[in-house]
Coordinates of C-alpha atoms in Angstrom, one line a residue:
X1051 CA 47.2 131.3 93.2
X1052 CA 49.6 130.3 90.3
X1053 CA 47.1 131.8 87.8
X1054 CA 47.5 134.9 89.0
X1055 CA 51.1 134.9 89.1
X1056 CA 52.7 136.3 86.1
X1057 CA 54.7 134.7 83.2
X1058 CA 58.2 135.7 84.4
X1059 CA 57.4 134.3 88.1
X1060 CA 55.6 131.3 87.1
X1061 CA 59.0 131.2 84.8
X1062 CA 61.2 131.2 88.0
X1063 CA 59.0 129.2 90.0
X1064 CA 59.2 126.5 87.0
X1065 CA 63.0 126.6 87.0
X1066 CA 62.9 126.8 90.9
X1067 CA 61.4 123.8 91.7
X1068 CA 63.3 121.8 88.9
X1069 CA 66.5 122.6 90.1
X1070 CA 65.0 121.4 93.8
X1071 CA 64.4 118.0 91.9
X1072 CA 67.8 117.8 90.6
X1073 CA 69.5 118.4 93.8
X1074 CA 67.6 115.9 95.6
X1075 CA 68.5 113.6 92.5
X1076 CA 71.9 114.4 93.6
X1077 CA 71.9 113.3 96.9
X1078 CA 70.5 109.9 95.8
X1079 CA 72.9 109.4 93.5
X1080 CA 75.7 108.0 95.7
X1081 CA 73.5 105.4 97.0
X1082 CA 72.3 104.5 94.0
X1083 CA 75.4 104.2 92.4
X1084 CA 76.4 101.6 95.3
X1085 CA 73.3 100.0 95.3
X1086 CA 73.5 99.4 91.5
X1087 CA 77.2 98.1 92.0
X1088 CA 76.5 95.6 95.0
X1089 CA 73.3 94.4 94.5
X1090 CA 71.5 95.0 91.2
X1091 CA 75.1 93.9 88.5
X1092 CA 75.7 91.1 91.1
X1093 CA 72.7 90.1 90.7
X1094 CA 72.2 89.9 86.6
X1095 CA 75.3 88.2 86.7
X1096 CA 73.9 85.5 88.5
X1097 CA 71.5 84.7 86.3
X1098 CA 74.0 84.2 83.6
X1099 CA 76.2 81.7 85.6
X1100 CA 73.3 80.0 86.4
X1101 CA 73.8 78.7 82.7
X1102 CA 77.6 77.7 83.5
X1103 CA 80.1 75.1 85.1
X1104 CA 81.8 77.6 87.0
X1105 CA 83.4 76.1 90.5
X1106 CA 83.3 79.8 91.5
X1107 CA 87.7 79.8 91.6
X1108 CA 88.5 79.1 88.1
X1109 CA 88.9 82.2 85.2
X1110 CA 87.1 80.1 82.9
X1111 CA 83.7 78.0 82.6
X1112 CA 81.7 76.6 80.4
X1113 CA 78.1 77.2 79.4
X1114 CA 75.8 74.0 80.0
X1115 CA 72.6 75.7 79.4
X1116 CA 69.6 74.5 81.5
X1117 CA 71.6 71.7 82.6
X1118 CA 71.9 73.1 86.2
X1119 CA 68.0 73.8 86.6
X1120 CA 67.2 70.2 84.9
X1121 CA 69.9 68.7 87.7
X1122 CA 68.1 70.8 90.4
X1123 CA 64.5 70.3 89.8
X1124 CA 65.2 66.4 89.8
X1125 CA 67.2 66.4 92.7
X1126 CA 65.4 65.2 96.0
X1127 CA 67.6 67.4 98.3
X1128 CA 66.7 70.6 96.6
X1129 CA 62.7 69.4 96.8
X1130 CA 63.7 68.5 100.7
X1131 CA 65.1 72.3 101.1
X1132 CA 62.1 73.7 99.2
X1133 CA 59.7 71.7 101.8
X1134 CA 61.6 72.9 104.7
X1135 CA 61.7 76.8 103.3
X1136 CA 58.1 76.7 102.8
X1137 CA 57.3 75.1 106.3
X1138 CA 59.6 77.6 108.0
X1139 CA 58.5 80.2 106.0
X1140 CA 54.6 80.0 105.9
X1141 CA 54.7 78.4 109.7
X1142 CA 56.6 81.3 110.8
X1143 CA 54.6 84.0 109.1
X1144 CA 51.0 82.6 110.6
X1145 CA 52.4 81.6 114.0
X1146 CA 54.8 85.2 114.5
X1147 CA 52.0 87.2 113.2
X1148 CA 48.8 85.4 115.4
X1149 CA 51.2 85.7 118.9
X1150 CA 52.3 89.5 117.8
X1151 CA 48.8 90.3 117.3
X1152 CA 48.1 89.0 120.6
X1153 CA 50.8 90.4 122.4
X1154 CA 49.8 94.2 121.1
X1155 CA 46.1 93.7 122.1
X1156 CA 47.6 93.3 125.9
X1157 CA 50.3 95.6 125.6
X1158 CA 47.6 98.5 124.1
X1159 CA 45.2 98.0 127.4
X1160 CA 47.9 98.1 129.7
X1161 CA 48.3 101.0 132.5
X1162 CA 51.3 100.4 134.5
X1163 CA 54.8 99.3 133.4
X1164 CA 54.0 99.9 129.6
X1165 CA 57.3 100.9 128.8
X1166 CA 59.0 98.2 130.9
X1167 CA 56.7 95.3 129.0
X1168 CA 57.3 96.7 125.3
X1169 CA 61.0 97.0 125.8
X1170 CA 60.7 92.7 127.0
X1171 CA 58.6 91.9 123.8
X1172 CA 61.3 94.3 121.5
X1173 CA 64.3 93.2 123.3
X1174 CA 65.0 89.5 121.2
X1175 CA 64.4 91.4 117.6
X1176 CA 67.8 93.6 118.7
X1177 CA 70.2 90.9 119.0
X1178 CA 71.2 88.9 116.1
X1179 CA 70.1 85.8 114.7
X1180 CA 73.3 84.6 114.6
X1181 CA 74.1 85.4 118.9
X1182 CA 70.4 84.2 119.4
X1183 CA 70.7 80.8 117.9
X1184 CA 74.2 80.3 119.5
X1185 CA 72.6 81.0 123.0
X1186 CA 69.8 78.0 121.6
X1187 CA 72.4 76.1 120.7
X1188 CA 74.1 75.7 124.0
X1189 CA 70.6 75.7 125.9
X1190 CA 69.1 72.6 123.5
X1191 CA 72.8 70.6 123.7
X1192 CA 72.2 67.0 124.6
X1193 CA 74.7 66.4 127.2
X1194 CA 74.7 69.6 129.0
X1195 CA 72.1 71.7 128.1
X1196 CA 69.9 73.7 130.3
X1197 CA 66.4 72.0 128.8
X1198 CA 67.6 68.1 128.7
X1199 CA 69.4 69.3 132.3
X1200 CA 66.1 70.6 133.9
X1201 CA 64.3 68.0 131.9
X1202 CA 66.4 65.3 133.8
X1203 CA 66.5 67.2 137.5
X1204 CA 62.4 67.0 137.5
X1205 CA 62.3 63.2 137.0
X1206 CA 61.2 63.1 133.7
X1207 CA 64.7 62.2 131.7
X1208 CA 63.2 60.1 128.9
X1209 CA 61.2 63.6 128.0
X1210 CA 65.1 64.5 127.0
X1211 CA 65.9 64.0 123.6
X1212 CA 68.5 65.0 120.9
X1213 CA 66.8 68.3 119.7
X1214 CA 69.1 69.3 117.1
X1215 CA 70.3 65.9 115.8
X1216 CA 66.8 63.8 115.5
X1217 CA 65.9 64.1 112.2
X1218 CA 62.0 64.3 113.0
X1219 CA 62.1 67.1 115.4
X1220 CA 65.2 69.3 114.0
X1221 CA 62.5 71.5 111.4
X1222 CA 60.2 71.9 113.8
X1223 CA 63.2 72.9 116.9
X1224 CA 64.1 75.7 114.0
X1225 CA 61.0 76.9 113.3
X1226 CA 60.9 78.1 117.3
X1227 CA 63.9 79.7 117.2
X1228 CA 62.8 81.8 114.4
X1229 CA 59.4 82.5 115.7
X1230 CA 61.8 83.5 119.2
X1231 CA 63.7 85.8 117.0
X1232 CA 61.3 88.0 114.9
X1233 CA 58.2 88.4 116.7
X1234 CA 59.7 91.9 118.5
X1235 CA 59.3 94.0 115.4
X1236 CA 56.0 92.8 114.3
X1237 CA 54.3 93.4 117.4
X1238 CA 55.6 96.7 117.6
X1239 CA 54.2 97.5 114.5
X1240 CA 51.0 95.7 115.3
X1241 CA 50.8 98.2 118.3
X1242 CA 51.2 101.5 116.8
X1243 CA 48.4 100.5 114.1
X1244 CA 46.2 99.7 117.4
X1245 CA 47.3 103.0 118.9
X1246 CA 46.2 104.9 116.0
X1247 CA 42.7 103.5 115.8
X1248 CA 40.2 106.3 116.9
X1249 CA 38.6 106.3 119.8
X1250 CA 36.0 107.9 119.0
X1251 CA 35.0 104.2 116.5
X1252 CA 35.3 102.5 119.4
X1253 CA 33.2 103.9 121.9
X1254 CA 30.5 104.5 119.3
X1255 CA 30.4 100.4 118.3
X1256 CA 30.4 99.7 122.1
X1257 CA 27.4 102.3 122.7
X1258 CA 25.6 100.4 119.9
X1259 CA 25.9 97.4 121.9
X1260 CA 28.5 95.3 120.4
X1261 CA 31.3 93.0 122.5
X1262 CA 34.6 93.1 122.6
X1263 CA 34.7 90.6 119.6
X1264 CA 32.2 92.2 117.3
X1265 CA 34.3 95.6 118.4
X1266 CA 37.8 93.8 117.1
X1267 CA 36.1 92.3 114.2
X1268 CA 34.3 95.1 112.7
X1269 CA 36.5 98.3 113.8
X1270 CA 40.0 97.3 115.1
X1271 CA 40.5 94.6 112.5
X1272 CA 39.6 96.8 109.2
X1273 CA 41.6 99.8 110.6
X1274 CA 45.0 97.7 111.3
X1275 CA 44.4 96.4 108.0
X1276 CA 47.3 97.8 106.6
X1277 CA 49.7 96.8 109.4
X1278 CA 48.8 93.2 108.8
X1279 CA 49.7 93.8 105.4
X1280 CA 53.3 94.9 106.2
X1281 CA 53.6 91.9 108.6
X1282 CA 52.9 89.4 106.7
X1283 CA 55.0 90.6 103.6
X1284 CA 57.7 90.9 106.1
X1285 CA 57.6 87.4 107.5
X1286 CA 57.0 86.0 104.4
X1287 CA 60.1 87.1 103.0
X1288 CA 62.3 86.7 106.1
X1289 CA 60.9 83.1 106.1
X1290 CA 62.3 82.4 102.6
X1291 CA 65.4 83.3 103.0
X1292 CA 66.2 81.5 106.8
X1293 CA 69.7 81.0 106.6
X1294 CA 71.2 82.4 110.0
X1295 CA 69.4 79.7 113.0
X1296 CA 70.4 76.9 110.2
X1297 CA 74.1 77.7 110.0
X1298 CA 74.6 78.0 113.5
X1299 CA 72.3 75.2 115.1
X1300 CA 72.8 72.1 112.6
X1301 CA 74.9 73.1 109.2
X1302 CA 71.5 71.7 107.5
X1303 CA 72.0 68.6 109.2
X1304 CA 71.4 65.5 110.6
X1305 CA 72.5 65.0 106.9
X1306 CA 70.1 67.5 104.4
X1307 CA 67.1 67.4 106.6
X1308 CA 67.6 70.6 107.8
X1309 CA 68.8 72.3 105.1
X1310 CA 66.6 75.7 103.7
X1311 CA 66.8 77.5 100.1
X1312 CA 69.3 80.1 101.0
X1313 CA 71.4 77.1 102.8
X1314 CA 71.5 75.1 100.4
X1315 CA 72.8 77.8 97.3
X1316 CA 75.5 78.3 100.3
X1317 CA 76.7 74.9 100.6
X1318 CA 76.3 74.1 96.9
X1319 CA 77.7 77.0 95.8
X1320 CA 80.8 77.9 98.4
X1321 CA 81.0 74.1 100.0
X1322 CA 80.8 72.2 97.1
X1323 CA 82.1 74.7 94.7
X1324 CA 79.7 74.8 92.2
X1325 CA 78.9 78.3 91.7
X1326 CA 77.0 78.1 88.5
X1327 CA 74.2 75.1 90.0
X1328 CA 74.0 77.9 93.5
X1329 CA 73.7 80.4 91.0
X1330 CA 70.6 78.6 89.2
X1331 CA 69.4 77.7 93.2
X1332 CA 69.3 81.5 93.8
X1333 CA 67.5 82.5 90.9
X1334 CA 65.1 80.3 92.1
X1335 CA 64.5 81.3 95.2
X1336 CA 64.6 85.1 93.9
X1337 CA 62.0 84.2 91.9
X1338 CA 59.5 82.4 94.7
X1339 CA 60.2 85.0 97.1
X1340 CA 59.3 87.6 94.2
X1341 CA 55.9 86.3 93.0
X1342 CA 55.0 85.1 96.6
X1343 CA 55.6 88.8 98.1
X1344 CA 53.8 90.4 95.3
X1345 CA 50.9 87.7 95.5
X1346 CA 50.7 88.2 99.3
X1347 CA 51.0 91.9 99.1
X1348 CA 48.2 92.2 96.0
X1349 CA 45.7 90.1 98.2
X1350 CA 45.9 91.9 100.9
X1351 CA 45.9 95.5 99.5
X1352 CA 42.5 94.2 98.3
X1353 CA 41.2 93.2 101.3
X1354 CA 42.2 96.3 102.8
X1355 CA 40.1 98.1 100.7
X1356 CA 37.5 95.5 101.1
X1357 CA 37.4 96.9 104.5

């Protein structure tokens, strides 16, 4: 079509579609001016106190090098928060993505009540991290709380126990609450990738005489390929950077055991006011979460197009 245009219209079109770009250039502008000012220069300047002394008040600081990473790789607390992140992190994104793919396999076969059943599942992903561990706050309490409560009222009061302040349970109390709080959004995503597999590939495989696993296995699992890649990006990086349920349920506590990456830069670097070592913290965790999401992501792209 263009080749038969002539010089003087393929002229305008040229210049027509150029201005197009610039206009839409335009629009982005503005929120990439803001994005470059709050997150991107913020950023960069991290990395340069992350060389520095600075108590994060003072005008002035000085420059200590690598003295902060050197501090920080030898320190068993941040080792202790790195165990915890990658527990809460890796445990989250199996366990949230194995029950969300569950979940969306019943909700995609029901008949009755769909609506009423996916709102349930969505319903804990639209209230906040911060009201939802509140709520788990009160309910896991020792003294009063509805579990040690009903616990004790069905005879069984030794099963009660201090779920928040025993230091061998608290990790794993967490790791719940986060699984609680972010399964909504996967499983909605797993079930529009189940709703858009054609039916047409399943009735054939189930003519040819394959079962419901073989069916899952070899034609639902390769088409929701990309959804799973999504989903476990997602969680991944959401698990890095748990900082929310730790705040409100134990301030990292009993002591450190609880504390997470993006805790501890907090408490080192706004508690203890020592900006420049939080600094150094973050660009550590900015790098993990980094090389782990493009890892995870490159793996799976490749599977998908294994499939």
């Amino acid at each position: 079509m263009s080749a038969t245009l002539s010089a003087p219209a393929r002229t305008r079109r040229r210049s027509r579609q150029i201005r197009i770009r610039w206009t839409m250039f335009g629009f982005v502008v503005p929120a990439l001016i803001v994005y470059l000012a709050m997150v991107i220069l913020p950023s960069l300047q991290s990395i340069q106190l992350s060389f520095t002394n600075w108590d994060g008040i003072a005008d002035d600081y000085d420059y200590v090098g690598f003295a902060n990473y050197t501090e920080m790789l030898t320190s068993g607390r941040f080792w202790n928060a790195v165990k915890n992140t990658l527990l809460l992190g890796i445990g989250s994104a199996v366990i949230i993505n194995v029950i969300s793919l569950g979940m969306a396999l019943l909700l995609d076969r029901l008949v009755h009540l769909q609506g009423l059943f996916r709102t349930a599942v969505y319903l804990p992903a639209l209230v906040s991290a911060f009201i939802v561990a509140t709520i788990w706050k009160y309910l896991l309490n020792y003294n009063f709380g509805f579990v040690n409560t009903f616990l004790r009222d069905i005879g069984v009061p030794d099963a009660a126990r201090d779920w928040l302040g025993d230091s061998d349970i608290v990790v794993w109390v967490i790791l719940f609450i986060v699984c609680f709080t972010l399964g909504g959004n996967t499983t909605l995503i797993y079930l529009a990738n189940l709703q858009s597999v054609p039916q047409e590939l399943l009735e054939a495989a189930r003519i040819d005489g394959a079962g419901k696993i073989q069916v899952f296995l070899n034609v639902t699992w390769p088409m929701i390929a990309g959804g799973v890649t999504i989903n476990v990006t997602l969680a991944l990086i959401a698990g890095w950077t748990i900082f929310d349920q730790v705040m409100v349920l134990t301030s990292g506590g009993p002591g450190f055991v609880s504390e997470t990456m993006a805790f501890f830069i907090y408490k080192v670097g706004f508690g203890e006011y020592r900006a420049g070592f939080g600094s150094a913290a973050a660009v550590v965790l900015f790098l993990v979460v980094l090389i782990s999401s493009a890892a995870t992501n490159g793996y799976m792209r490749k599977r998908e197009i294994q499939a």
